[in-house]
XYZ file of C-alpha atoms in Angstrom:
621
model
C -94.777 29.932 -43.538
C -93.117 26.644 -43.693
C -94.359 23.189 -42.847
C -93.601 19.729 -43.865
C -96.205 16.860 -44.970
C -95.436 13.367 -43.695
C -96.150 11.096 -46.432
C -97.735 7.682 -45.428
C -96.168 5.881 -48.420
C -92.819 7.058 -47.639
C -93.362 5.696 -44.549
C -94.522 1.937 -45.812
C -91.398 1.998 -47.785
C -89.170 2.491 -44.512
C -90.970 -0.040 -42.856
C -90.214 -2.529 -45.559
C -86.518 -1.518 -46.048
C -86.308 -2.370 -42.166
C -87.906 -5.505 -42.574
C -85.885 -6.530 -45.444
C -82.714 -5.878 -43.564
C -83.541 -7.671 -40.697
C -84.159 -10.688 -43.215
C -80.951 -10.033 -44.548
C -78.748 -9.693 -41.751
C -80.596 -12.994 -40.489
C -79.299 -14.306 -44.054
C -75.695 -13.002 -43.767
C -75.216 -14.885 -40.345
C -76.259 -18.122 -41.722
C -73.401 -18.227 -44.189
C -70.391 -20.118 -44.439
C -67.390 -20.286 -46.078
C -66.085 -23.201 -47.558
C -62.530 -24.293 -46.067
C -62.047 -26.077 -49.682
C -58.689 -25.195 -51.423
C -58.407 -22.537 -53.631
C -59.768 -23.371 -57.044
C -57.306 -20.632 -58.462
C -54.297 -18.035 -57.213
C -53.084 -15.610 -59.208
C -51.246 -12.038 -58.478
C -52.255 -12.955 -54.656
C -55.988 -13.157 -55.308
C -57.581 -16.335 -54.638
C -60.948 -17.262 -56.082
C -62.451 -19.578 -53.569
C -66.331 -21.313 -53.485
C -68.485 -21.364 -50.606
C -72.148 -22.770 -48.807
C -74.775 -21.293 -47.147
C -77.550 -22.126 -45.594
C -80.800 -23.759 -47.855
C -83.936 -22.164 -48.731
C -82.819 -18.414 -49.031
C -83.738 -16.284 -51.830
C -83.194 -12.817 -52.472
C -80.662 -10.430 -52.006
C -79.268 -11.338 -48.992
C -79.956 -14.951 -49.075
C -79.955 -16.309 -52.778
C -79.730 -19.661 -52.707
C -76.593 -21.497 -54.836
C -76.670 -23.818 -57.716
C -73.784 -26.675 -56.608
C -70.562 -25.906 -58.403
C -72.328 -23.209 -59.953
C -72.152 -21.196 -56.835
C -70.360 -17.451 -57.667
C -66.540 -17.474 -56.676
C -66.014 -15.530 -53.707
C -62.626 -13.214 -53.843
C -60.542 -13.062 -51.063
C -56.842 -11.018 -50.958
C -53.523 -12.270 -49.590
C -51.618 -9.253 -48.242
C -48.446 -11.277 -47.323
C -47.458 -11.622 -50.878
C -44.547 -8.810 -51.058
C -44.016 -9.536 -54.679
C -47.220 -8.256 -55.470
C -48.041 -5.895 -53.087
C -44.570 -3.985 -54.162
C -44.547 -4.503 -57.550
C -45.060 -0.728 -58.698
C -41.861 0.256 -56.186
C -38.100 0.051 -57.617
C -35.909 -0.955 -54.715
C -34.531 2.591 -53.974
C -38.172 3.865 -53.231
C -38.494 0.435 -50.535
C -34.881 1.289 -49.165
C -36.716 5.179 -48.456
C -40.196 3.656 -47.091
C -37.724 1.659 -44.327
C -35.343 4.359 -43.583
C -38.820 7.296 -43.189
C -40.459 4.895 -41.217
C -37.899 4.111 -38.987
C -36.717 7.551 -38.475
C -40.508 8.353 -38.096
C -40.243 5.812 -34.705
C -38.167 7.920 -32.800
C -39.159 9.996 -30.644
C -36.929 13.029 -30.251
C -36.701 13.799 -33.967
C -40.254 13.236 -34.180
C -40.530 15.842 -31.311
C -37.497 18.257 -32.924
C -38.743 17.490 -36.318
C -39.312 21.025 -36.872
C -36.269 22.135 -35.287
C -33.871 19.861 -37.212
C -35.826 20.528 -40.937
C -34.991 24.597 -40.393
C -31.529 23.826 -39.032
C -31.169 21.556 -42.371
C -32.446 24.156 -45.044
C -29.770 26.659 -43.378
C -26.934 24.353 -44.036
C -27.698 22.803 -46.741
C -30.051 26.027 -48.299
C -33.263 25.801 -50.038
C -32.346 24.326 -53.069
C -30.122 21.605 -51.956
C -33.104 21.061 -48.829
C -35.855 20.491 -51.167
C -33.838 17.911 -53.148
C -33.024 15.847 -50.147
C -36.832 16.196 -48.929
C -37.832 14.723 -52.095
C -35.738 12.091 -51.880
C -37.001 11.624 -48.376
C -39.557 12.459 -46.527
C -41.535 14.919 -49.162
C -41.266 11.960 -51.564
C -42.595 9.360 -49.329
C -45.842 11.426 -48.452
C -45.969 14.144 -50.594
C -46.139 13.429 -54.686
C -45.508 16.500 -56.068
C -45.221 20.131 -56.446
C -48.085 20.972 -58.591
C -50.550 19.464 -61.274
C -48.275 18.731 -63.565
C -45.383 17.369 -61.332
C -48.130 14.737 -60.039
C -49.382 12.638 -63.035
C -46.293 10.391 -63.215
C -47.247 9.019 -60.153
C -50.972 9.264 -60.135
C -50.453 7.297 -63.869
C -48.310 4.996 -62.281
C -50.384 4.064 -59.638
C -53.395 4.085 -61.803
C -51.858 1.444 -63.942
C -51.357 -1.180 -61.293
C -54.545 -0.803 -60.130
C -54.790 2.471 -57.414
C -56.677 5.778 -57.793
C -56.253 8.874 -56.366
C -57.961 11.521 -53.574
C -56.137 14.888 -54.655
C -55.505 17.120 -51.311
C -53.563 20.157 -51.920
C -52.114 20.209 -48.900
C -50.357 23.873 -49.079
C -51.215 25.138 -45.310
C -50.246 28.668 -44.011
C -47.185 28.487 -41.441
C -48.399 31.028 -39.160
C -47.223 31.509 -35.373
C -49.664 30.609 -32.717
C -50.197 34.323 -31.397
C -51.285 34.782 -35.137
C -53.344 31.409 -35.185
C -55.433 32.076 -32.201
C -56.098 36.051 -33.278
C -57.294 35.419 -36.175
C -59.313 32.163 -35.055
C -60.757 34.796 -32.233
C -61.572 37.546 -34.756
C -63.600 35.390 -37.218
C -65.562 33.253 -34.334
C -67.654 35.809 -32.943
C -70.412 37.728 -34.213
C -70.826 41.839 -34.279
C -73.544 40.941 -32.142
C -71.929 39.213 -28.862
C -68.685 41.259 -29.522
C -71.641 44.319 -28.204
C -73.769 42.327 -26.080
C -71.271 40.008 -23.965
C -73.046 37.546 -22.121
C -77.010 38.478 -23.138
C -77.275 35.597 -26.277
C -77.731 31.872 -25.000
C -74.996 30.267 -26.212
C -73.464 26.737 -24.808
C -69.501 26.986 -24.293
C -69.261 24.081 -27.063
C -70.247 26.180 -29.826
C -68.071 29.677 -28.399
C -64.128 30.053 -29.310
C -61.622 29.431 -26.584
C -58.565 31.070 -26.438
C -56.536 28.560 -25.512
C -57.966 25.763 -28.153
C -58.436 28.526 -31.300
C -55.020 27.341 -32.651
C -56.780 24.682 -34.097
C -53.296 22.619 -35.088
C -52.873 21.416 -31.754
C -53.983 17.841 -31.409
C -54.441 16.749 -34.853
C -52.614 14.213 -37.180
C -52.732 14.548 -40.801
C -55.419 16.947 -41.484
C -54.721 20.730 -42.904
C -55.944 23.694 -41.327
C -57.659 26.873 -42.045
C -57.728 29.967 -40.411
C -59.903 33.033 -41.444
C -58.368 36.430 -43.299
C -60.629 37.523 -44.976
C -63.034 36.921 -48.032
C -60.832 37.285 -50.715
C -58.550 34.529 -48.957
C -61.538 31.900 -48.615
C -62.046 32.756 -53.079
C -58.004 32.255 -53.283
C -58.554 28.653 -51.437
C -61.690 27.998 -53.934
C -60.012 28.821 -57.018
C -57.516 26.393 -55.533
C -59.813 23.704 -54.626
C -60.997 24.255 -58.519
C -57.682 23.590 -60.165
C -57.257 20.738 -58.010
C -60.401 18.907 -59.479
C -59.613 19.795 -62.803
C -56.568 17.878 -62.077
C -57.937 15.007 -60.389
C -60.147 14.947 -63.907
C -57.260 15.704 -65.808
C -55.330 12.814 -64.326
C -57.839 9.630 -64.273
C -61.599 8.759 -65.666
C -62.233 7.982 -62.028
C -60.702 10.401 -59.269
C -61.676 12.163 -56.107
C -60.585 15.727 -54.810
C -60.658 16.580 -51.192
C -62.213 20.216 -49.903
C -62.150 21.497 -46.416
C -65.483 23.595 -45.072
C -63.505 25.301 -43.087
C -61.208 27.049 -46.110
C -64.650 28.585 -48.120
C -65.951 30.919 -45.316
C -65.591 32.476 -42.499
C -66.282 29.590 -39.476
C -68.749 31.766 -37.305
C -71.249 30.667 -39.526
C -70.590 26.994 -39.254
C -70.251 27.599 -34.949
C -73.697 29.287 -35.158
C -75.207 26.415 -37.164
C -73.448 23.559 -35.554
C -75.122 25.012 -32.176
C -78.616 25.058 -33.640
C -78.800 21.682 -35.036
C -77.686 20.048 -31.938
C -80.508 22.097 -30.214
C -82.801 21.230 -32.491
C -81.589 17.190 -32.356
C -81.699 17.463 -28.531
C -85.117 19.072 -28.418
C -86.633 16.751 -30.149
C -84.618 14.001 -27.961
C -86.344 15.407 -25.143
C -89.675 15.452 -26.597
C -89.533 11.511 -27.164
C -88.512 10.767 -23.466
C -91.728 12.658 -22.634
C -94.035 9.982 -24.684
C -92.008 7.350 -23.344
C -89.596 6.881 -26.159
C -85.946 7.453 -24.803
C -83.388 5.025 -25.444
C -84.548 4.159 -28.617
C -81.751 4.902 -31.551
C -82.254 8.077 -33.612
C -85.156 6.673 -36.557
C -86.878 4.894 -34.545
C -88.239 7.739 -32.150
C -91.492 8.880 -33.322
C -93.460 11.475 -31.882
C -97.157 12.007 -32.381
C -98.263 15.269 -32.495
C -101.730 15.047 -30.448
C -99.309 14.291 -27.481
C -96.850 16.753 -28.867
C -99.482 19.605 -28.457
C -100.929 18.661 -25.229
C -97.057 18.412 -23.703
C -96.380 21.836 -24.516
C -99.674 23.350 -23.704
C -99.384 21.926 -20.340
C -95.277 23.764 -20.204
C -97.663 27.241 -20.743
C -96.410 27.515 -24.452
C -98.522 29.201 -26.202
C -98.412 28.174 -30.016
C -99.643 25.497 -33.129
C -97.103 22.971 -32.758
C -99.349 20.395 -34.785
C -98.923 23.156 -37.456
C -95.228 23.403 -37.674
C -95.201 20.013 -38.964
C -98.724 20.540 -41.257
C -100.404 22.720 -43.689
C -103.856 20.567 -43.200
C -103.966 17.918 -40.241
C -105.757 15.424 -42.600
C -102.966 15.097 -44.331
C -101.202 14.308 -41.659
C -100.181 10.650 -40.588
C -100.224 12.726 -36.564
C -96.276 11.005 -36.302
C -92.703 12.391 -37.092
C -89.545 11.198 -36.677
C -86.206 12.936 -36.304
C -85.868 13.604 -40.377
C -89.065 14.973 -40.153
C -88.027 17.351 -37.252
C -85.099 18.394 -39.006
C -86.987 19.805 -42.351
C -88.169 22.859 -40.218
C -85.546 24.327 -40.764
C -85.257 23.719 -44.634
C -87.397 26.230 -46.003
C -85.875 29.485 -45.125
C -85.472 33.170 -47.293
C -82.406 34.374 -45.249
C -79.629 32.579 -44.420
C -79.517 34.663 -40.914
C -83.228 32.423 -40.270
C -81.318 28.914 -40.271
C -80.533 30.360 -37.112
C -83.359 29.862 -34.778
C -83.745 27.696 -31.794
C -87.201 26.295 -30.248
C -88.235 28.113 -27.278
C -90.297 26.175 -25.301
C -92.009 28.585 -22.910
C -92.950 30.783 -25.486
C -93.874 28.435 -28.215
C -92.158 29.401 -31.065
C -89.057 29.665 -33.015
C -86.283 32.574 -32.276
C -82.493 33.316 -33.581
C -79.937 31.970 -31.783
C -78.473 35.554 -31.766
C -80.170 38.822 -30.956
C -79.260 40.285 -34.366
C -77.051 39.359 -37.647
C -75.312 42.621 -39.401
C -75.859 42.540 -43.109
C -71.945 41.926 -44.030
C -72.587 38.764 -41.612
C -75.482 37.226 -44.221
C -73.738 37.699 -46.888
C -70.359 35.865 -45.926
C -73.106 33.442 -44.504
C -74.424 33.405 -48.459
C -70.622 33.633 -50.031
C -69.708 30.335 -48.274
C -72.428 28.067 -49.574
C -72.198 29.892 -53.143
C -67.717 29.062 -52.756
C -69.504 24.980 -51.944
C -71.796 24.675 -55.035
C -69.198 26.463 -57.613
C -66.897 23.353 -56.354
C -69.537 20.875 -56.586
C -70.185 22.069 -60.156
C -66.857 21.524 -61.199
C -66.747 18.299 -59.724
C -69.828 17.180 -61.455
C -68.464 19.233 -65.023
C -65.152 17.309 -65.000
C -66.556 13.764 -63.639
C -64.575 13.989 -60.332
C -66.106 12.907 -57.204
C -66.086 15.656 -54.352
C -65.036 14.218 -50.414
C -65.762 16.933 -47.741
C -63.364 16.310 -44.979
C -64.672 15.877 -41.869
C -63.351 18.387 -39.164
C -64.095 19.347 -34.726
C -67.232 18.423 -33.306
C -68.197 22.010 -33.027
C -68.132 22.376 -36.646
C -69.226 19.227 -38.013
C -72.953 19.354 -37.648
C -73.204 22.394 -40.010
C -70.542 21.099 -42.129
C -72.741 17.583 -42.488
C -75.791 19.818 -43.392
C -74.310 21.608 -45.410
C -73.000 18.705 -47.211
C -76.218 16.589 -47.405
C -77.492 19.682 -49.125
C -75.299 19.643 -51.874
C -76.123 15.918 -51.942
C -79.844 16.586 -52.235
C -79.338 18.582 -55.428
C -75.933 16.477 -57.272
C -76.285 13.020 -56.233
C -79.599 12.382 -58.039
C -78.045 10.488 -61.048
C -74.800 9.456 -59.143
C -72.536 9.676 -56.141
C -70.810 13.191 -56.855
C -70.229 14.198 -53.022
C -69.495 11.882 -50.501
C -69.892 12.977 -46.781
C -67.198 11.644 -44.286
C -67.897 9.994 -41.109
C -66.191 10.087 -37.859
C -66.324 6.698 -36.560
C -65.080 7.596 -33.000
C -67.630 9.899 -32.006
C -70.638 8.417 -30.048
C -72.999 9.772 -32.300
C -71.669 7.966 -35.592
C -74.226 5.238 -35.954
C -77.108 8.007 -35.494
C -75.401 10.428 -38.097
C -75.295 7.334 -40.955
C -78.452 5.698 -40.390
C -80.531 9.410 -40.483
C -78.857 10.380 -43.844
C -78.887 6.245 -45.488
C -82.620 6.854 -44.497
C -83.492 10.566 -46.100
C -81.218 9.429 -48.999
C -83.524 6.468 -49.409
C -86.604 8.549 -48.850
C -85.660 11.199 -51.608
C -84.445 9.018 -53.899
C -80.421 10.357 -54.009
C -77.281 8.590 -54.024
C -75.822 8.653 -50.096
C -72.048 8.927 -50.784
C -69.995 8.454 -47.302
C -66.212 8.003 -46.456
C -65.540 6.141 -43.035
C -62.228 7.248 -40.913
C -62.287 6.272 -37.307
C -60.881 10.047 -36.828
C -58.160 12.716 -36.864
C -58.967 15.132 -33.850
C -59.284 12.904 -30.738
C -56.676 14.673 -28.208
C -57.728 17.742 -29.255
C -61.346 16.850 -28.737
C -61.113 15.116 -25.572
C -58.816 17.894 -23.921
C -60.882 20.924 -25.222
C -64.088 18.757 -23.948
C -62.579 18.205 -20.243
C -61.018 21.996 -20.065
C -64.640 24.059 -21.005
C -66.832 21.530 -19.509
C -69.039 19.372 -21.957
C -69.046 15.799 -22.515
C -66.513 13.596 -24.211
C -67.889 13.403 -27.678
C -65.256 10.521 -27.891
C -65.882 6.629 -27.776
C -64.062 6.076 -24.723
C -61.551 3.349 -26.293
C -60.060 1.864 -29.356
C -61.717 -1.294 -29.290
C -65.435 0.441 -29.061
C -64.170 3.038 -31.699
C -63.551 -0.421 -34.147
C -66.969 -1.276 -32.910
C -68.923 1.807 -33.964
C -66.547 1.629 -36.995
C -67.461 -2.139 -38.342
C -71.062 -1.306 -37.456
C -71.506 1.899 -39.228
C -69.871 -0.079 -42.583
C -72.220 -3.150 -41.995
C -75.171 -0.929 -42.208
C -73.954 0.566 -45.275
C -73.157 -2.387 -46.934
C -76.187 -4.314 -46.414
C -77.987 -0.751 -47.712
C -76.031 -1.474 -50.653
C -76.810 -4.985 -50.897
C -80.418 -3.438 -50.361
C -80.542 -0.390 -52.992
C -77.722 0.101 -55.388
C -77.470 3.926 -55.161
C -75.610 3.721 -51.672
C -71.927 3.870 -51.595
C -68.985 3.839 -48.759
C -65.038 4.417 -49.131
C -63.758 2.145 -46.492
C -60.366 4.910 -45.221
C -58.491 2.748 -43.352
C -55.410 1.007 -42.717
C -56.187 -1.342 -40.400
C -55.781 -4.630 -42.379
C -58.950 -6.434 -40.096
C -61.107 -3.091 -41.003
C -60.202 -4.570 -44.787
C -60.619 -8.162 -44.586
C -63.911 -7.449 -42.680
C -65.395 -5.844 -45.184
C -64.325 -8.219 -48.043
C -65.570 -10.869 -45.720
C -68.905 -8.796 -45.498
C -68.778 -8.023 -49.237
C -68.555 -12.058 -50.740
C -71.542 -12.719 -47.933
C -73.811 -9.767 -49.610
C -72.704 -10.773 -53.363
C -71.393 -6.838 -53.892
C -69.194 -7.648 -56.875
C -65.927 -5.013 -56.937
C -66.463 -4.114 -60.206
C -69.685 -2.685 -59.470
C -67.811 0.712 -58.119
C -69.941 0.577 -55.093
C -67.266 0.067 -51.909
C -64.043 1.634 -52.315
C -60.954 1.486 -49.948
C -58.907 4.512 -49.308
C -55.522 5.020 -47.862
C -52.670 7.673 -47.434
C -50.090 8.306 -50.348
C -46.744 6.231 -48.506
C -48.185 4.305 -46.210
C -49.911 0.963 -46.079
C -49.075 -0.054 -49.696
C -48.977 -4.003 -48.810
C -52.924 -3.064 -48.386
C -53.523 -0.656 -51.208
C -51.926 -2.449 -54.322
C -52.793 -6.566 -53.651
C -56.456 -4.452 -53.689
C -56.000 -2.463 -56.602
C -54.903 -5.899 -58.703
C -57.754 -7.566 -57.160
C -60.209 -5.530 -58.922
C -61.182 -3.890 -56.150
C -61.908 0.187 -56.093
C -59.055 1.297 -54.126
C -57.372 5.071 -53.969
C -54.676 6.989 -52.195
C -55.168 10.396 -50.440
C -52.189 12.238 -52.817
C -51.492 15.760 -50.896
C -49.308 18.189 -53.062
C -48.044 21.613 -52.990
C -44.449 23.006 -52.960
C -42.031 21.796 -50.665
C -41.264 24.283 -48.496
C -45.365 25.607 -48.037
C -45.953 21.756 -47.228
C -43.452 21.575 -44.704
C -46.000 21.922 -41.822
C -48.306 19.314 -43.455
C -45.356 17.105 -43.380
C -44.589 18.065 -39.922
C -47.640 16.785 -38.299
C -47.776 13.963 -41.166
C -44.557 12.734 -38.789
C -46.617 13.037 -35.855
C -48.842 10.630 -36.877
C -46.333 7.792 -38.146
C -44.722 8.329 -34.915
C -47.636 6.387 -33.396
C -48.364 4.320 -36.387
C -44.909 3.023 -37.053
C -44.494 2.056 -33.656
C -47.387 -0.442 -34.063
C -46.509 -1.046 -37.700
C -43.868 -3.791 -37.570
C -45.478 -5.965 -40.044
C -44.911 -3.183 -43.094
C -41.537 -3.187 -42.443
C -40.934 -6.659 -42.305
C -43.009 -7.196 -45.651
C -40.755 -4.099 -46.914
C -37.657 -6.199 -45.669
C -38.637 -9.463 -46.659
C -39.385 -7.794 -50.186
C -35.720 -6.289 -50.290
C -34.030 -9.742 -49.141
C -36.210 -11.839 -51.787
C -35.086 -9.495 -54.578
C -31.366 -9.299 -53.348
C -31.478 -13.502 -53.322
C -33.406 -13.694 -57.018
C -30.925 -11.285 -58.686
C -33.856 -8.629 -58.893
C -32.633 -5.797 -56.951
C -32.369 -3.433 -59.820
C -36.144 -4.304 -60.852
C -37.724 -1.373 -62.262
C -41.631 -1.373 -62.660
C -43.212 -1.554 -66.032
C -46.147 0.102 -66.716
């Protein structure tokens, strides 16, 4: 039997968060920035003082003392000097020539093409040298553990941490990709019984979208051998957080859900969660509460009971929710919903779906074979041995996020590991899409469970990596776009999700965000958002993230501001990263075109050194 007791205290204390950051945001607006000169500059920070409005107190609104008012810190990312100070000028002269060669279309397009034709002339040994002095050295930082600690020391020392990503991916043909992606999809059961189980097209495997690579920029992919190949990527993941705490007090490592089992599982469980989210969606409209956002639905049970008496299901809904009804405050919300399913003995029972007519929970699948629950069971044992380590070598863990039809179960699974390592601090940080539809729902529910449980919500914010890919596979089999329909209301979700983080930060000290971007308003936003809410930089609370090679006139003015900032650092040999670095050009392709401004600071920083006799300049560190 499993139930779930509302608790009326927890729900006073989410009453008063809300009311507190309503006051807040109300105290946020009213500030202002003073337009007084800057007090001091230094390195490209700026120090500057500021006003706000009278009669505030508290967090949000603490009222200032005259000249005794805290310095506000704001960063000037035109300073070239600064920004490139940890580059000689042979590694600026690369940065212009990969970017512009990354602007052109037809090698972008042949880039495949021309790299094989290259390591034929030139052969392998003679191909990875010129990759490292090009295109591998830009993006990529080295070969293995050892190679990369110059660098990650380097960095370190002007200010910039490090995401480890071993970014090894297999270079299979797409016949291969989509038979194995077919193979490892479907269950023993629908491979017998075709057509009989209920399942929505979303959560199934399509032939022609299981090569998985199509589509996507800068993220690895996984396909499914077999079991032994998911411990190979594990033991993998492993040595790449011993490096990460090998290599700083401080780092991150990057895992993919995807690599630790086989992804049926994480189809099967995507597919119930929604169901169970929608269900209770439904149940809202029905007492009047749709169009509401996701925590503030509430649904009372009384009305609950009569509802699906009067549908002819026969069961004790008020009971799924209760041991003893006077214990009871008669409401849930969507968190409260979503425990159901917490409290299960096999993994196979995740796996059931509300069935209204008959009043009671069944599988999502007619049957589950018993080598099916346990590669169910392997998987989430392959997650906690990795959060372990992370929490043994004092290395935060970030859990990519990956398709829409696998990132429910791989958010659940995630919070889970949250639940039990987060308790004393942020070990594993969940990542956030911000151009779904559904971002704003998926961080306020876990900000609010982390707040009623007492953990440490960890998140990383990307605006998103699989958005063709989505959007085509969405319009082909017939579902909605889970998509924001445009850039400008992607930004939107984006700023929004952050501003509710930060002011839960500003709020309770045990949330924390990694701001991946590098889109330079995204950054001044949230420093702008940061001096309003008095979060301090030292306090290791709101980190900024960006790609190894790219965007360093954001990265390093940060890093020598104080502020928490890291690069995502793939590795891996040359030639096994070769299809990393392949789509890695797909994506600057794009990016460059729109990224003038880096190359004119990269120029400007060339010309100034030329003219001051500094072109041989060599950091020190």
């Amino acid at each position: 039997m499993f139930y779930v007791k509302t608790v009326p205290a927890l729900k006073r204390a989410s009453a008063d968060i809300h009311f507190k950051r309503l006051v807040l945001n109300r105290a946020v607006r009213c500030t202002v920035t003073s337009s007084s000169p800057a007090q001091t500059e230094h390195d490209g920070v700026r120090s500057r003082g500021g006003s706000e409005c009278p009669g505030l107190s508290g967090r949000g609104g603490r009222r200032r003392e005259g000249a005794a008012a805290a310095n506000e810190i704001s960063v000037d990312f035109e300073q070239t000097r600064e920004a490139y100070k940890s580059k000689d000028s042979l590694e600026l002269l690369r940065s212009l020539v990969v970017f512009k060669l990354c602007s052109y279309d037809f090698l972008v397009d042949k880039n495949k093409e021309i790299m094989d034709l290259a390591k034929k002339i030139l052969g392998q040994k003679s191909f990875d040298q010129f990759m490292k002095m090009t295109f591998y050295g830009q993006f990529v930082a080295g070969e293995d553990h050892n190679d990369i600690k110059p660098l990650i020391q380097k960095n370190h020392s002007f200010g910039v941490g490090s995401v480890l990503d071993y970014s090894v991916e297999e270079d299979i043909s797409q016949e291969e990709a989509e038979r194995k992606e077919m193979d490892s999809c479907v269950s023993a059961a629908e491979k017998e019984n075709i057509g009989k189980d209920h399942r929505e097209r979303k959560y199934q495997v399509h032939k022609q979208f299981s090569d998985r690579r199509g589509g996507v920029t800068g993220a690895r992919t996984y396909f499914y051998a077999d079991e032994a190949k998911c411990d190979q990527h594990m033991e993998t993941f492993i040595k790449c957080i011993k490096a990460s705490g090998g290599s700083s007090m401080d780092g991150f490592s990057a895992i993919k859900m995807t690599a630790l089992g086989r992804p049926q599982f994480l189809l099967q469980f995507s597919e119930v969660l929604v169901k169970w989210r929608r269900f209770f969606t439904f149940l809202a409209s029905q007492q009047g509460k749709d169009g509401l956002e996701a925590l503030e639905q509430r649904l009372e049970l009384t009305q609950l009971q009569e509802f699906m008496t009067k549908l002819g299901a026969n069961g004790d809904f008020y009971g799924w929710f209760t041991g003893r009804k006077e214990d009871s405050t008669g409401c849930i919300d969507m968190l409260d919903w979503n425990s159901l399913i917490d409290d299960r003995t096999k993994i196979s029972d995740l796996l059931v779906v509300p069935n209204v007519e008959l009043g009671k929970l069944e599988p999502l699948l007619g049957k589950f074979t018993v080598e099916e629950e346990q590669q169910m069971k392997w998987m989430l044992q392959r997650v906690d041995v990795l959060a372990k380590h992370a929490l043994e070598s004092g290395v935060r863990l970030m859990v990519d996020a990956e398709q829409t039809y696998f990132q429910p179960a791989i958010s659940r699974l995630t919070l889970e590991m949250q639940r039990t390592y987060n308790r004393e601090k942020p070990v594993i940080f969940n990542t956030y899409q911000c151009y779904l539809k559904e971002a704003y729902d998926n961080v306020t529910m876990d900000v609010e469970l982390s707040r009623r449980e007492g953990w440490h919500f960890a998140a990383k914010l990307v605006r998103g990596a699989y958005m063709y890919q989505e959007r085509e596979r969405a319009k082909e089999i017939g579902y909605e776009d889970p998509i924001n329909p445009d850039y400008e209301s992607t930004n939107r979700m984006y700023h929004r999700c952050l501003d509710y983080v930060l002011d839960e930060i500003a709020l309770n000290r045990k949330a924390n965000v990694m701001v991946a971007s590098h889109n330079e308003d995204t950054v001044k936003h949230t420093l702008t958002r940061m001096n309003e809410l008095r979060l301090i930089p030292t306090e290791n609370k709101v980190y900024f993230g960006q790609l190894l090679g790219m965007c360093d006139q954001i990265s390093f003015p940060l890093g020598q501001a104080g502020f928490p900032v890291y690069k995502y650092v793939p590795y891996g040999p040359v030639n096994e990263v070769m299809p990393y670095l392949s789509r890695r050009a797909q994506e600057n392709r794009g990016f460059m075109k729109g990224a003038q401004k880096e190359r004119e600071l990269l120029w400007k920083e060339l010309k100034r050194r030329l003219a001051s006799g500094e072109l041989l300049y060599k950091p020190v560190y």
